Short mmCIF file of C-alpha atoms in Angstrom, two decimals:
data_model
loop_
_atom_site.label_atom_id
_atom_site.label_comp_id
_atom_site.label_asym_id
_atom_site.label_seq_id
_atom_site.Cartn_x
_atom_site.Cartn_y
_atom_site.Cartn_z
CA LYS A 1 144.37 119.01 110.45
CA LEU A 2 140.89 117.54 110.59
CA GLY A 3 139.49 121.07 110.77
CA LEU A 4 141.52 121.98 107.70
CA ALA A 5 140.22 118.92 105.86
CA ARG A 6 136.64 119.85 106.74
CA ALA A 7 137.23 123.44 105.62
CA LEU A 8 138.61 122.18 102.30
CA LEU A 9 135.60 119.92 101.96
CA GLU A 10 133.29 122.91 102.50
CA GLN A 11 135.18 124.74 99.76
CA GLN A 12 134.75 121.69 97.51
CA LYS A 13 138.51 121.17 97.34
CA PHE A 14 138.04 117.44 97.49
CA ASP A 15 141.48 116.29 96.35
CA GLU A 16 143.22 118.38 99.00
CA ALA A 17 140.82 117.17 101.71
CA ILE A 18 141.35 113.55 100.67
CA THR A 19 145.12 113.96 100.80
CA ILE A 20 145.03 115.35 104.34
CA LEU A 21 142.58 112.65 105.43
CA ASP A 22 144.82 109.93 103.95
CA TYR A 23 147.60 111.20 106.21
CA LEU A 24 145.33 111.36 109.27
CA ILE A 25 143.89 107.90 108.62
CA LYS A 26 147.40 106.44 108.47
CA GLU A 27 148.02 107.93 111.91
CA LYS A 28 144.65 106.86 113.39
CA PRO A 29 143.11 104.07 111.28
CA GLU A 30 140.59 103.25 114.01
CA ASP A 31 139.06 106.75 113.98
CA ALA A 32 135.71 106.30 112.24
CA ALA A 33 135.14 110.06 111.97
CA LEU A 34 138.13 110.36 109.64
CA TRP A 35 136.81 107.62 107.38
CA LEU A 36 133.38 109.28 107.28
CA VAL A 37 134.73 112.72 106.43
CA GLN A 38 136.84 111.17 103.68
CA ALA A 39 133.76 109.31 102.39
CA ASN A 40 132.02 112.69 102.06
CA ALA A 41 135.00 114.00 100.11
CA PHE A 42 134.86 111.00 97.79
CA LEU A 43 131.13 111.56 97.27
CA GLY A 44 131.76 115.22 96.50
CA LYS A 45 134.32 114.17 93.94
CA GLY A 46 131.91 111.66 92.39
CA GLU A 47 133.85 108.60 93.49
CA ALA A 48 131.01 106.61 94.99
CA GLU A 49 132.88 103.30 95.05
CA LEU A 50 135.64 104.76 97.22
CA ALA A 51 133.03 106.35 99.51
CA ALA A 52 131.30 102.97 99.82
CA ALA A 53 134.62 101.37 100.75
CA ASN A 54 135.05 103.92 103.53
CA TYR A 55 131.54 103.28 104.85
CA GLU A 56 132.27 99.54 104.81
CA ILE A 57 135.45 100.15 106.81
CA VAL A 58 133.47 102.17 109.36
CA GLY A 59 131.14 99.18 109.65
CA ARG A 60 134.03 96.80 110.17
CA LEU A 61 135.35 99.11 112.89
CA GLY A 62 132.01 98.55 114.61
CA LYS A 63 131.15 102.25 114.39
CA ALA A 64 128.47 102.26 111.71
CA THR A 65 125.35 104.31 112.39
CA GLY A 66 121.90 104.15 110.91
CA ASP A 67 122.74 107.24 108.86
CA SER A 68 126.02 105.86 107.53
CA LEU A 69 124.37 102.56 106.60
CA ASN A 70 121.48 104.34 104.85
CA LEU A 71 124.01 106.39 102.87
CA LEU A 72 125.84 103.20 102.00
CA GLY A 73 122.56 101.70 100.80
CA ASP A 74 121.93 104.77 98.64
CA ILE A 75 125.39 104.48 97.12
CA TYR A 76 124.82 100.83 96.32
CA MET A 77 121.44 101.63 94.74
CA ASN A 78 123.06 104.30 92.57
CA GLU A 79 125.58 101.69 91.48
CA ASP A 80 122.71 99.23 90.80
CA MET A 81 123.87 96.83 93.52
CA LYS A 82 120.41 96.04 94.83
CA ASP A 83 121.33 93.16 97.14
CA LEU A 84 124.04 95.18 98.88
CA ALA A 85 121.72 98.17 99.14
CA LEU A 86 119.03 96.08 100.80
CA GLU A 87 121.59 94.61 103.18
CA ALA A 88 122.73 98.10 104.21
CA TYR A 89 119.16 99.40 104.60
CA LEU A 90 118.13 96.42 106.73
CA GLU A 91 121.26 96.69 108.86
CA ALA A 92 120.45 100.38 109.42
CA MET A 93 117.00 99.37 110.70
CA GLU A 94 118.53 96.79 113.04
CA LEU A 95 121.21 99.14 114.30
CA ASP A 96 118.85 102.07 114.80
CA PRO A 97 115.35 100.65 115.39
CA ASP A 98 114.13 104.00 116.73
CA GLN A 99 115.01 105.96 113.60
CA ASP A 100 112.19 107.90 112.05
CA ILE A 101 110.07 105.69 109.80
CA SER A 102 110.64 108.10 106.91
CA ARG A 103 114.16 106.74 106.37
CA PRO A 104 113.29 103.06 105.79
CA LEU A 105 110.18 104.18 103.92
CA ARG A 106 112.40 106.16 101.56
CA ALA A 107 114.57 103.07 101.08
CA ALA A 108 111.48 101.02 100.18
CA GLU A 109 110.46 103.70 97.67
CA VAL A 110 113.92 103.77 96.11
CA LEU A 111 113.97 99.97 95.79
CA THR A 112 110.49 99.95 94.25
CA ASN A 113 111.25 102.77 91.83
CA ARG A 114 114.43 101.05 90.67
CA GLY A 115 112.63 97.75 90.01
CA ALA A 116 114.21 95.86 92.91
CA LEU A 117 110.86 94.25 93.64
CA ASP A 118 111.93 91.38 95.88
CA GLU A 119 114.16 93.70 97.87
CA ALA A 120 111.38 96.30 98.12
CA GLN A 121 108.93 93.67 99.35
CA LEU A 122 111.34 92.58 102.06
CA MET A 123 111.83 96.21 103.10
CA ILE A 124 108.06 96.80 103.22
CA ASN A 125 107.63 93.69 105.37
CA ARG A 126 110.41 94.73 107.75
CA ILE A 127 108.92 98.21 108.13
CA ARG A 128 105.58 96.70 109.05
CA GLU A 129 107.28 94.34 111.53
CA GLY A 130 109.54 97.00 113.03
CA TYR A 131 107.11 99.86 113.61
CA ALA A 132 104.10 99.34 115.86
CA ASP A 133 102.23 102.60 115.28
CA ILE A 134 102.50 103.49 111.61
CA PRO A 135 100.79 106.82 110.87
CA ASN A 136 97.93 106.67 108.37
CA ASP A 137 99.71 108.69 105.66
CA THR A 138 102.79 106.47 105.93
CA ASP A 139 100.66 103.34 105.87
CA LEU A 140 98.99 104.57 102.69
CA ILE A 141 102.42 105.00 101.08
CA LEU A 142 103.34 101.46 102.12
CA LEU A 143 100.08 100.19 100.62
CA LYS A 144 100.80 102.02 97.35
CA LEU A 145 104.28 100.52 97.22
CA GLN A 146 102.75 97.10 97.86
CA ALA A 147 100.23 97.63 95.06
CA ARG A 148 102.94 98.77 92.62
CA ASN A 149 105.01 95.74 93.57
CA ASP A 150 102.04 93.41 93.05
CA ILE A 151 101.27 94.98 89.66
CA ALA A 152 104.89 94.69 88.53
CA LYS A 153 104.90 91.01 89.55
CA ASP A 154 101.58 90.46 87.73
CA ARG A 155 99.70 89.66 90.94
CA MET A 156 96.69 91.66 89.84
CA GLU A 157 94.17 90.28 92.32
CA ASP A 158 96.48 91.14 95.21
CA ALA A 159 97.07 94.60 93.75
CA VAL A 160 93.35 95.24 93.38
CA ALA A 161 92.70 94.22 97.00
CA VAL A 162 95.39 96.65 98.19
CA LEU A 163 94.17 99.45 95.90
CA GLU A 164 90.62 98.99 97.14
CA GLN A 165 91.91 99.31 100.70
CA ILE A 166 93.59 102.57 99.76
CA VAL A 167 90.48 104.00 98.08
CA GLU A 168 88.31 102.93 101.01
CA ARG A 169 90.60 104.80 103.43
CA GLU A 170 91.38 107.72 101.11
CA PRO A 171 88.55 108.10 98.55
CA LEU A 172 90.26 110.96 96.73
CA ASP A 173 93.58 109.17 96.12
CA GLY A 174 93.96 109.81 92.41
CA GLU A 175 96.80 107.33 91.81
CA ALA A 176 94.89 104.43 93.39
CA ILE A 177 91.67 105.33 91.55
CA ILE A 178 93.46 105.48 88.20
CA LEU A 179 95.20 102.14 88.77
CA LEU A 180 91.92 100.51 89.75
CA ALA A 181 90.18 102.03 86.72
CA ARG A 182 92.90 100.63 84.44
CA PHE A 183 92.52 97.18 85.97
CA TYR A 184 88.72 97.17 85.66
CA SER A 185 88.98 98.55 82.12
CA GLN A 186 91.38 95.75 81.11
CA THR A 187 89.19 93.15 82.82
CA GLU A 188 86.10 94.45 81.02
CA THR A 189 87.90 94.43 77.67
CA ALA A 190 89.15 90.89 78.24
CA ASP A 191 85.65 89.68 79.14
CA THR A 192 84.06 91.03 75.92
#
């Protein structure tokens, strides 16, 4: 029956897959795999809140994974629930500290892009604390996120210090150069 549900999911027959999974979950409510497959069906159907509920149940069963928690964080961000998203992203880092740095980095980018500045700052800090050897290109992305966060919070001196670090390490970084030029242009205009 699980194979049938997965086949229906592949065919994008979400309602049918959900119905079969409801039956299977009633028989084996402790089977996290069933909840996860059903969450995928809910996502396919565009019912993110129901998918989030399934991921939460998997967590309560003690069977959450870094991937399932990151997906839960993404769902919460799409629903503009920034605090819950951050909680899921951080829990994913705790549960799977050896996951590739790209995953928490992506979470920090999503938080920054969506204006969740305090949450993004916490994520940036945790990445720096949790990963000993951050590759140069990843560190530059973290610095850019930090600079964007500082600019958005009107901490211009902090932003300039970070941007100067970026340009010193990567002299051809167009985004950092443009942001620095804007700052110096505004400072010059304000002084005259």
